[in-house]
Amino acid sequence: MTRPALVFVTVLATLAPVRAQDSGTAAAQVSFRVTRFDPADNPPPEFKAGSDAGQVDLEIPLTYIDGPFKASLRDEQFLDFRRPGQEQPEISVTIGPNERKGLLLVFFPEKKSFQVLKINAAQAKLKGGDRYIFNVTASPLTVELGEAKPVLIPPKKAGIVASPPGDGVQTLPVSIKQKDGDQWKLVSTEFWNCDPRFRKYLFVYTSPRNRRIAFHGVSERL
């Protein structure tokens, strides 16, 4: 299975003044959801997303996925995020023509702002029961669910661990290994529920408190 890359959007420190669209045509819009990965558990940031009249106020949650929201794009391609009271965007995300529906935006803390990861769940072929796993560690990981072939996830990349066939809820053992030099070391064994009513996004990272592997997950009901 092809591993999806973590495509981050660079935080823009300075931007040229944003001009209102005056072509007389309706501004392009995007429908999106939001969530956040933040090991420090900071308060949820607040943004005004969109351009001109097609803006929406939102907070970026940590423990769930919020939305969908609809907002207008600047120049038919940029989704801008402004802090309350600011005129210039702090973050600008490029939205392609095929990314205007079903988009999930994941916010990662970066100094005093954020980087944003775009996930098009439809393009990623993420079905119910599947897990979209982000390796936020500095070493490769393998995730083995049940008797399936282990999924290799390089550092700073993502991979999909597919749910087994069937319409019911299944509980299967999972083992996660991390590469340490030339050796693969077992870092976690547990049981996962595979529920076709949900798809899940799981962040695997190194805890800043004890330097051990930790997990942060959010679910999306289908």
Coordinates of C-alpha atoms in Angstrom, one line a residue:
M1 CA 0.0 0.0 0.0
T2 CA 1.3 3.4 -0.9
R3 CA 2.2 5.5 2.2
P4 CA 0.6 8.9 2.1
A5 CA 3.1 11.7 2.9
L6 CA 2.6 14.4 5.5
V7 CA 2.2 17.5 3.3
F8 CA 2.6 20.4 5.6
V9 CA 1.6 24.0 4.8
T10 CA 4.3 26.5 5.7
V11 CA 3.2 29.2 8.2
L12 CA 3.3 32.6 6.6
A13 CA 4.9 35.2 8.7
T14 CA 4.2 38.1 6.4
L15 CA 1.8 38.3 3.5
A16 CA 0.9 40.9 0.9
P17 CA -2.4 42.8 1.6
V18 CA -5.4 40.6 0.8
R19 CA -7.7 42.2 -1.8
A20 CA -11.4 41.6 -2.0
Q21 CA -12.5 39.8 -5.0
D22 CA -14.4 42.2 -7.3
S23 CA -14.9 40.1 -10.4
G24 CA -18.7 39.9 -9.7
T25 CA -18.6 36.1 -9.6
A26 CA -19.2 34.1 -6.4
A27 CA -16.1 33.2 -4.5
A28 CA -15.0 29.6 -4.5
Q29 CA -15.7 27.8 -1.3
V30 CA -14.2 24.8 0.6
S31 CA -15.9 22.4 3.0
F32 CA -13.5 21.2 5.7
R33 CA -13.2 19.8 9.2
V34 CA -10.5 20.5 11.8
T35 CA -8.6 18.9 14.6
R36 CA -5.2 19.4 16.4
F37 CA -2.2 17.4 17.6
D38 CA -0.6 19.1 20.6
P39 CA 1.4 17.1 23.3
A40 CA 1.5 20.2 25.5
D41 CA -2.3 20.4 25.6
N42 CA -2.4 24.2 25.1
P43 CA -5.8 26.0 25.0
P44 CA -7.6 25.6 21.7
P45 CA -6.5 28.4 19.3
E46 CA -9.2 30.6 17.8
F47 CA -9.3 31.6 14.1
K48 CA -11.5 33.3 11.6
A49 CA -11.2 31.2 8.5
G50 CA -12.0 32.3 4.9
S51 CA -12.0 35.4 2.9
D52 CA -14.3 38.5 2.6
A53 CA -17.9 37.8 3.4
G54 CA -17.4 34.0 3.4
Q55 CA -15.7 33.7 6.8
V56 CA -16.4 31.4 9.7
D57 CA -15.3 31.6 13.4
L58 CA -13.8 28.4 14.8
E59 CA -11.7 26.9 17.5
I60 CA -9.3 24.0 16.8
P61 CA -10.2 21.1 19.1
L62 CA -7.7 18.5 20.5
T63 CA -9.9 15.5 21.4
Y64 CA -12.3 15.4 18.5
I65 CA -12.9 16.5 14.9
D66 CA -15.1 19.6 14.5
G67 CA -17.1 20.7 11.4
P68 CA -17.8 20.6 8.6
F69 CA -17.3 24.3 8.0
K70 CA -17.6 26.3 4.8
A71 CA -15.5 29.2 3.9
S72 CA -14.6 31.3 0.9
L73 CA -11.2 31.0 -0.8
R74 CA -9.0 34.0 -1.6
D75 CA -8.0 34.2 -5.3
E76 CA -9.9 30.9 -5.8
Q77 CA -7.2 28.8 -4.0
F78 CA -6.1 30.1 -0.6
L79 CA -7.9 29.3 2.7
D80 CA -6.7 32.0 5.1
F81 CA -6.7 31.8 8.9
R82 CA -6.7 35.0 11.0
R83 CA -6.5 35.4 14.7
P84 CA -9.3 37.5 16.2
G85 CA -8.7 41.2 15.6
Q86 CA -5.9 40.6 13.0
E87 CA -6.3 41.8 9.4
Q88 CA -3.5 39.7 7.9
P89 CA -3.7 35.9 7.7
E90 CA -1.4 34.0 10.1
I91 CA -1.8 30.8 8.1
S92 CA -2.7 30.3 4.4
V93 CA -3.5 26.9 3.1
T94 CA -3.5 26.2 -0.7
I95 CA -6.7 24.3 -1.7
G96 CA -6.8 22.5 -5.0
P97 CA -9.9 22.1 -7.2
N98 CA -10.3 18.5 -6.1
E99 CA -9.8 19.3 -2.3
R100 CA -12.9 21.5 -1.8
K101 CA -15.0 18.7 -0.2
G102 CA -14.3 16.2 2.5
L103 CA -11.1 17.8 3.6
L104 CA -9.6 17.3 7.1
L105 CA -7.1 19.9 8.3
V106 CA -4.8 18.9 11.2
F107 CA -3.0 21.6 13.1
F108 CA 0.4 20.9 14.5
P109 CA 2.1 23.5 16.9
E110 CA 5.1 25.2 15.3
K111 CA 6.8 27.8 17.6
K112 CA 4.1 30.4 18.2
S113 CA 1.9 29.3 15.3
F114 CA 0.9 26.1 13.5
Q115 CA 1.7 23.9 10.5
V116 CA -1.3 22.4 8.8
L117 CA -1.7 18.9 7.3
K118 CA -4.3 18.4 4.6
I119 CA -6.0 15.0 4.4
N120 CA -8.5 14.2 1.7
A121 CA -10.1 11.0 3.2
A122 CA -11.8 10.1 0.0
Q123 CA -8.5 10.2 -2.0
A124 CA -6.7 8.3 0.8
K125 CA -9.4 5.6 0.4
L126 CA -9.9 5.6 4.2
K127 CA -12.9 3.3 4.9
G128 CA -14.8 2.5 8.1
G129 CA -12.6 0.7 10.7
D130 CA -9.3 1.9 9.1
R131 CA -6.7 3.9 11.0
Y132 CA -4.7 6.7 9.4
I133 CA -1.5 6.6 11.5
F134 CA 1.0 9.5 11.8
N135 CA 4.5 8.7 12.8
V136 CA 5.6 11.8 14.7
T137 CA 8.7 10.1 16.1
A138 CA 12.2 10.3 14.7
S139 CA 12.4 6.6 13.8
P140 CA 10.6 4.2 11.5
L141 CA 7.6 2.2 13.0
T142 CA 5.8 -0.9 12.0
V143 CA 2.2 -1.6 13.0
E144 CA 0.9 -5.2 12.8
L145 CA -2.9 -5.7 13.2
G146 CA -4.0 -9.2 13.7
E147 CA -2.5 -11.5 11.1
A148 CA -2.1 -8.8 8.5
K149 CA 1.2 -7.8 7.0
P150 CA 3.0 -5.1 9.1
V151 CA 2.6 -1.6 7.8
L152 CA 5.9 0.3 7.7
I153 CA 5.7 4.0 8.5
P154 CA 8.8 6.1 8.1
P155 CA 9.4 9.1 10.5
K156 CA 7.3 12.2 9.7
K157 CA 5.1 10.1 7.4
A158 CA 1.7 8.5 7.6
G159 CA 0.3 5.1 6.7
I160 CA -3.1 3.4 6.6
V161 CA -3.7 0.3 8.7
A162 CA -6.7 -1.4 7.1
S163 CA -9.6 -2.9 9.0
P164 CA -10.1 -6.6 8.4
P165 CA -13.1 -7.7 6.1
G166 CA -16.5 -7.9 7.7
D167 CA -19.4 -5.7 8.7
G168 CA -19.2 -6.2 12.5
V169 CA -17.0 -4.8 15.2
Q170 CA -13.8 -6.9 15.7
T171 CA -11.2 -6.7 18.4
L172 CA -7.7 -7.7 17.3
P173 CA -4.2 -7.7 18.8
V174 CA -1.8 -5.1 17.5
S175 CA 2.0 -4.8 18.0
I176 CA 4.0 -1.7 17.3
K177 CA 7.7 -1.8 16.8
Q178 CA 10.3 1.0 16.5
K179 CA 13.7 0.8 14.7
D180 CA 16.6 1.4 17.0
G181 CA 19.8 1.3 15.1
D182 CA 19.7 -2.0 13.2
Q183 CA 17.2 -3.6 15.6
W184 CA 13.4 -3.5 15.7
K185 CA 12.2 -3.2 19.3
L186 CA 8.6 -3.9 20.5
V187 CA 7.2 -0.6 22.0
S188 CA 3.5 -1.5 22.4
T189 CA 1.1 -4.4 22.4
E190 CA -2.6 -3.9 22.9
F191 CA -6.0 -4.7 21.4
W192 CA -7.8 -2.4 18.9
N193 CA -11.5 -2.3 18.1
C194 CA -12.2 -2.2 14.4
D195 CA -15.6 -0.6 14.0
P196 CA -16.9 0.0 10.5
R197 CA -18.9 3.0 11.8
F198 CA -15.8 5.0 12.5
R199 CA -12.4 5.7 10.9
K200 CA -9.6 6.9 13.2
Y201 CA -6.6 9.2 13.1
L202 CA -3.8 8.1 15.4
F203 CA -0.6 10.1 16.2
V204 CA 2.4 8.1 17.5
Y205 CA 4.9 10.4 19.2
T206 CA 7.6 10.5 21.9
S207 CA 6.2 11.8 25.2
P208 CA 8.1 14.9 26.3
R209 CA 7.6 13.8 29.9
N210 CA 9.1 10.3 30.0
R211 CA 10.6 10.0 26.4
R212 CA 8.4 6.9 25.8
I213 CA 6.1 6.1 22.9
A214 CA 2.7 7.7 23.4
F215 CA -0.5 7.8 21.4
H216 CA -3.1 10.5 20.6
G217 CA -6.2 9.5 18.6
V218 CA -9.4 11.1 17.3
S219 CA -12.3 9.3 15.7
E220 CA -14.6 10.3 12.8
R221 CA -18.1 8.8 12.6
L222 CA -19.2 7.9 9.1

